[in-house]
Short mmCIF file of C-alpha atoms and ligand atoms in Angstrom, two decimals:
data_model
loop_
_atom_site.label_atom_id
_atom_site.label_comp_id
_atom_site.label_asym_id
_atom_site.label_seq_id
_atom_site.Cartn_x
_atom_site.Cartn_y
_atom_site.Cartn_z
CA MET A 28 -89.20 -117.10 -22.10
CA ASN A 29 -86.73 -116.76 -19.17
CA ILE A 30 -84.35 -114.11 -18.97
CA LYS A 31 -81.09 -116.40 -19.75
CA PHE A 32 -83.12 -117.44 -22.95
CA LEU A 33 -84.20 -114.06 -23.58
CA LYS A 34 -80.29 -112.66 -23.16
CA VAL A 35 -79.46 -115.62 -25.87
CA PHE A 36 -82.75 -114.41 -28.17
CA LEU A 37 -81.17 -110.79 -27.66
CA VAL A 38 -77.39 -111.42 -28.82
CA ALA A 39 -78.41 -114.13 -31.71
CA SER A 40 -80.96 -111.18 -33.09
CA ALA A 41 -78.40 -108.98 -33.09
CA GLY A 42 -75.42 -110.93 -34.55
CA ILE A 43 -78.43 -111.46 -37.40
CA ALA A 44 -79.10 -108.49 -38.41
CA THR A 45 -75.31 -106.98 -38.22
CA ALA A 46 -74.90 -109.69 -40.93
CA LEU A 47 -77.92 -108.62 -42.68
CA TYR A 48 -75.99 -105.19 -42.24
CA ILE A 49 -73.00 -106.13 -43.34
CA TYR A 50 -74.11 -108.30 -46.59
CA ALA A 51 -76.32 -105.45 -47.67
CA LYS A 52 -73.73 -103.27 -47.27
CA LYS A 53 -71.58 -105.65 -49.79
CA ASN A 54 -74.06 -105.42 -52.14
CA VAL A 55 -74.23 -101.98 -52.42
CA PRO A 56 -71.76 -100.55 -54.86
CA SER A 57 -69.28 -98.57 -52.96
CA GLN A 58 -67.09 -98.08 -55.85
CA LEU A 59 -69.14 -94.93 -58.20
CA PRO A 60 -67.80 -94.06 -61.23
CA MET A 61 -65.54 -90.87 -60.11
CA ASP A 62 -67.59 -88.46 -62.50
CA LYS A 63 -70.70 -89.38 -60.82
CA VAL A 64 -69.71 -88.68 -57.52
CA ILE A 65 -68.50 -85.30 -58.34
CA GLY A 66 -71.81 -85.26 -60.91
CA THR A 67 -73.87 -84.89 -57.85
CA ALA A 68 -72.22 -81.34 -56.12
CA LYS A 69 -73.72 -78.17 -57.48
CA ILE A 70 -70.21 -77.38 -59.32
CA GLY A 71 -69.87 -73.94 -61.70
CA GLY A 72 -71.62 -70.54 -61.08
CA PRO A 73 -71.55 -66.62 -61.72
CA PHE A 74 -68.00 -64.50 -62.06
CA ASN A 75 -66.52 -61.50 -62.79
CA LEU A 76 -63.27 -61.22 -64.52
CA ILE A 77 -60.86 -60.20 -67.22
CA ASP A 78 -59.37 -61.76 -69.73
CA GLN A 79 -55.54 -61.77 -71.36
CA ASN A 80 -56.57 -58.48 -73.09
CA ARG A 81 -58.56 -57.14 -70.23
CA LYS A 82 -62.25 -57.50 -71.51
CA ILE A 83 -64.45 -58.62 -69.11
CA LYS A 84 -65.85 -62.09 -69.65
CA THR A 85 -68.70 -63.67 -67.07
CA ASP A 86 -69.66 -66.95 -67.10
CA LYS A 87 -72.93 -66.04 -69.36
CA ASP A 88 -70.27 -65.79 -72.35
CA LEU A 89 -69.66 -69.36 -71.98
CA LEU A 90 -74.13 -70.29 -72.61
CA GLY A 91 -73.87 -71.44 -76.30
CA LYS A 92 -70.89 -74.06 -75.85
CA TYR A 93 -69.04 -76.52 -74.48
CA ALA A 94 -66.71 -74.66 -71.62
CA VAL A 95 -63.59 -76.31 -69.94
CA ILE A 96 -62.08 -73.81 -66.81
CA TYR A 97 -59.53 -74.73 -65.42
CA PHE A 98 -57.57 -73.20 -62.53
CA GLY A 99 -54.26 -72.79 -62.26
CA TYR A 100 -51.29 -70.39 -62.06
CA THR A 101 -49.19 -68.87 -64.26
CA PHE A 102 -45.51 -69.54 -62.26
CA CYS A 103 -46.76 -73.35 -61.57
CA PRO A 104 -43.61 -75.07 -62.47
CA ASP A 105 -45.14 -78.36 -62.79
CA VAL A 106 -48.80 -78.78 -62.76
CA CYS A 107 -50.36 -76.47 -64.71
CA PRO A 108 -48.31 -76.54 -67.55
CA MET A 109 -48.78 -79.96 -67.81
CA GLY A 110 -52.45 -80.06 -67.44
CA MET A 111 -52.84 -76.92 -69.95
CA HIS A 112 -50.10 -78.80 -72.45
CA SER A 113 -51.91 -82.72 -72.60
CA PHE A 114 -55.53 -80.25 -72.60
CA SER A 115 -54.03 -78.56 -75.57
CA GLU A 116 -53.25 -80.93 -77.06
CA ALA A 117 -56.65 -82.77 -77.09
CA LEU A 118 -58.05 -80.14 -78.25
CA SER A 119 -55.69 -80.11 -81.29
CA ARG A 120 -56.86 -83.54 -81.91
CA LEU A 121 -60.40 -82.79 -82.06
CA PRO A 122 -60.88 -79.69 -85.36
CA GLU A 123 -64.09 -80.55 -85.93
CA LEU A 124 -65.27 -79.64 -82.21
CA GLN A 125 -62.98 -76.18 -82.92
CA GLY A 126 -65.56 -73.67 -82.37
CA ARG A 127 -67.70 -75.61 -80.22
CA ILE A 128 -65.34 -75.81 -77.28
CA GLN A 129 -64.07 -72.74 -75.46
CA PRO A 130 -61.38 -73.80 -72.75
CA VAL A 131 -61.19 -70.99 -69.73
CA PHE A 132 -58.11 -70.73 -67.60
CA ILE A 133 -58.56 -68.67 -64.20
CA SER A 134 -55.45 -67.81 -62.48
CA VAL A 135 -55.78 -68.73 -58.66
CA ASP A 136 -53.30 -65.89 -57.90
CA PRO A 137 -54.34 -62.58 -58.88
CA GLN A 138 -51.81 -60.82 -57.29
CA ARG A 139 -49.34 -62.19 -60.02
CA ASP A 140 -50.93 -62.98 -62.47
CA LYS A 141 -52.08 -59.68 -64.28
CA PRO A 142 -53.43 -60.19 -68.27
CA GLU A 143 -49.85 -59.43 -69.22
CA GLU A 144 -48.86 -62.47 -67.40
CA ILE A 145 -51.17 -64.45 -68.50
CA LYS A 146 -50.97 -63.37 -72.28
CA LYS A 147 -47.33 -64.36 -71.83
CA PHE A 148 -48.35 -68.17 -70.04
CA LEU A 149 -50.79 -68.98 -72.68
CA LYS A 150 -48.78 -68.89 -75.73
CA THR A 151 -47.68 -72.07 -75.13
CA PHE A 152 -51.23 -73.65 -75.27
CA HIS A 153 -53.52 -73.37 -77.60
CA PRO A 154 -54.72 -70.41 -79.08
CA SER A 155 -58.29 -70.22 -78.03
CA PHE A 156 -57.84 -70.28 -74.45
CA TRP A 157 -59.46 -67.90 -72.54
CA GLY A 158 -57.01 -66.60 -69.62
CA LEU A 159 -58.88 -65.21 -66.85
CA THR A 160 -58.61 -63.13 -63.84
CA GLY A 161 -59.47 -60.52 -61.47
CA GLU A 162 -59.07 -58.68 -57.86
CA PRO A 163 -59.09 -61.67 -55.23
CA ALA A 164 -62.22 -61.13 -53.60
CA GLN A 165 -63.63 -62.01 -57.28
CA ILE A 166 -61.49 -65.03 -57.91
CA GLU A 167 -62.03 -66.17 -54.57
CA GLN A 168 -65.82 -65.75 -55.06
CA ALA A 169 -64.98 -67.93 -58.99
CA LYS A 170 -63.11 -70.31 -56.17
CA GLU A 171 -66.35 -70.68 -53.84
CA ALA A 172 -68.83 -71.46 -56.85
CA TYR A 173 -66.05 -73.71 -58.99
CA LYS A 174 -64.91 -75.66 -55.35
CA VAL A 175 -61.45 -75.30 -56.56
CA TYR A 176 -59.48 -75.13 -53.80
CA ALA A 177 -55.71 -72.91 -53.78
CA VAL A 178 -53.74 -71.82 -50.69
CA GLN A 179 -50.23 -70.28 -50.70
CA GLN A 180 -47.16 -71.64 -49.27
CA LYS A 181 -45.79 -70.34 -46.48
CA ASN A 182 -42.18 -68.95 -48.24
CA GLU A 183 -39.18 -68.69 -45.63
CA HIS A 184 -37.93 -65.59 -47.91
CA GLY A 185 -41.08 -63.66 -47.71
CA SER A 186 -40.45 -62.39 -51.72
CA GLU A 187 -42.75 -63.21 -54.51
CA HIS A 188 -41.52 -66.59 -55.33
CA TYR A 189 -43.69 -68.70 -53.27
CA LEU A 190 -46.13 -71.54 -54.52
CA ILE A 191 -49.42 -72.09 -54.46
CA ASP A 192 -51.50 -75.42 -53.70
CA HIS A 193 -54.54 -76.51 -55.43
CA SER A 194 -56.79 -78.36 -57.26
CA SER A 195 -56.49 -79.42 -60.85
CA ILE A 196 -59.04 -80.75 -62.52
CA PHE A 197 -60.89 -79.71 -65.37
CA TYR A 198 -64.58 -78.95 -65.29
CA VAL A 199 -67.11 -79.25 -68.01
CA PHE A 200 -70.20 -77.86 -68.96
CA SER A 201 -72.55 -78.33 -71.21
CA PRO A 202 -73.92 -75.62 -73.51
CA ASP A 203 -76.52 -75.07 -71.05
CA GLY A 204 -73.97 -74.52 -68.47
CA SER A 205 -74.90 -77.47 -66.60
CA PHE A 206 -71.60 -79.76 -65.62
CA VAL A 207 -70.63 -82.76 -67.46
CA GLY A 208 -67.85 -84.19 -66.33
CA HIS A 209 -63.87 -83.58 -65.70
CA PHE A 210 -60.16 -84.38 -65.72
CA THR A 211 -57.17 -83.34 -64.67
CA HIS A 212 -53.94 -82.48 -65.53
CA ALA A 213 -52.69 -86.31 -65.03
CA THR A 214 -55.39 -87.89 -67.57
CA SER A 215 -53.91 -88.43 -70.54
CA VAL A 216 -54.85 -86.44 -74.13
CA ASP A 217 -56.59 -89.73 -75.68
CA GLU A 218 -59.08 -90.06 -72.65
CA MET A 219 -59.59 -86.32 -73.20
CA VAL A 220 -59.90 -86.61 -76.51
CA GLN A 221 -62.74 -89.59 -75.42
CA LYS A 222 -64.42 -87.64 -72.82
CA LEU A 223 -64.93 -85.16 -74.85
CA LYS A 224 -65.95 -86.77 -78.09
CA LYS A 225 -68.57 -88.57 -76.00
CA TRP A 226 -69.66 -85.27 -74.10
CA ALA A 227 -70.12 -83.49 -77.08
CA ALA A 228 -71.69 -85.47 -79.11
CA LEU A 229 -74.48 -85.32 -76.30
NI1 NI B 445 -50.53 -75.50 -61.07
#
């Protein structure tokens, strides 16, 4: 094999290898359903907070029930109330799951969300909600365990009227505490109902 032929051979092999690689890649499903993608991450963990009645609540108190956990804040102008409203509506359409699902709201705004504030906020939503808050460090620990993003926005007035950018996901856990799936504030009530029925029938 002379040098010239070798060069042509190498270039051709590289071309074939690239084509094979592209072919193989195309045949691997790259669009996995979101549930699966999130399901591979370790979501959830210990928390130690107080509820709207100042009772201590920990992750252990959720064992034995389907837990649906949402992180938000009571001053939220849109996303949180919207998601909480849809989810409350979904719960009220599932009387057969009454008592088997424990909905939990965890504040990402411990500075303003004291138990009294959360109690007021929850009056608009499903009565079974726990509304949890705590010291900033306890909230940070919970956020970390549940992979929650929440950052206070800068505001020019330096007042109490700040907003918080935050992820808006309802995490669902089985009675043994393992993560089963999620939906968001934008999920339709119908879809929430379908998913909860499916998961709770497992
Ligand atoms: Ni919000």
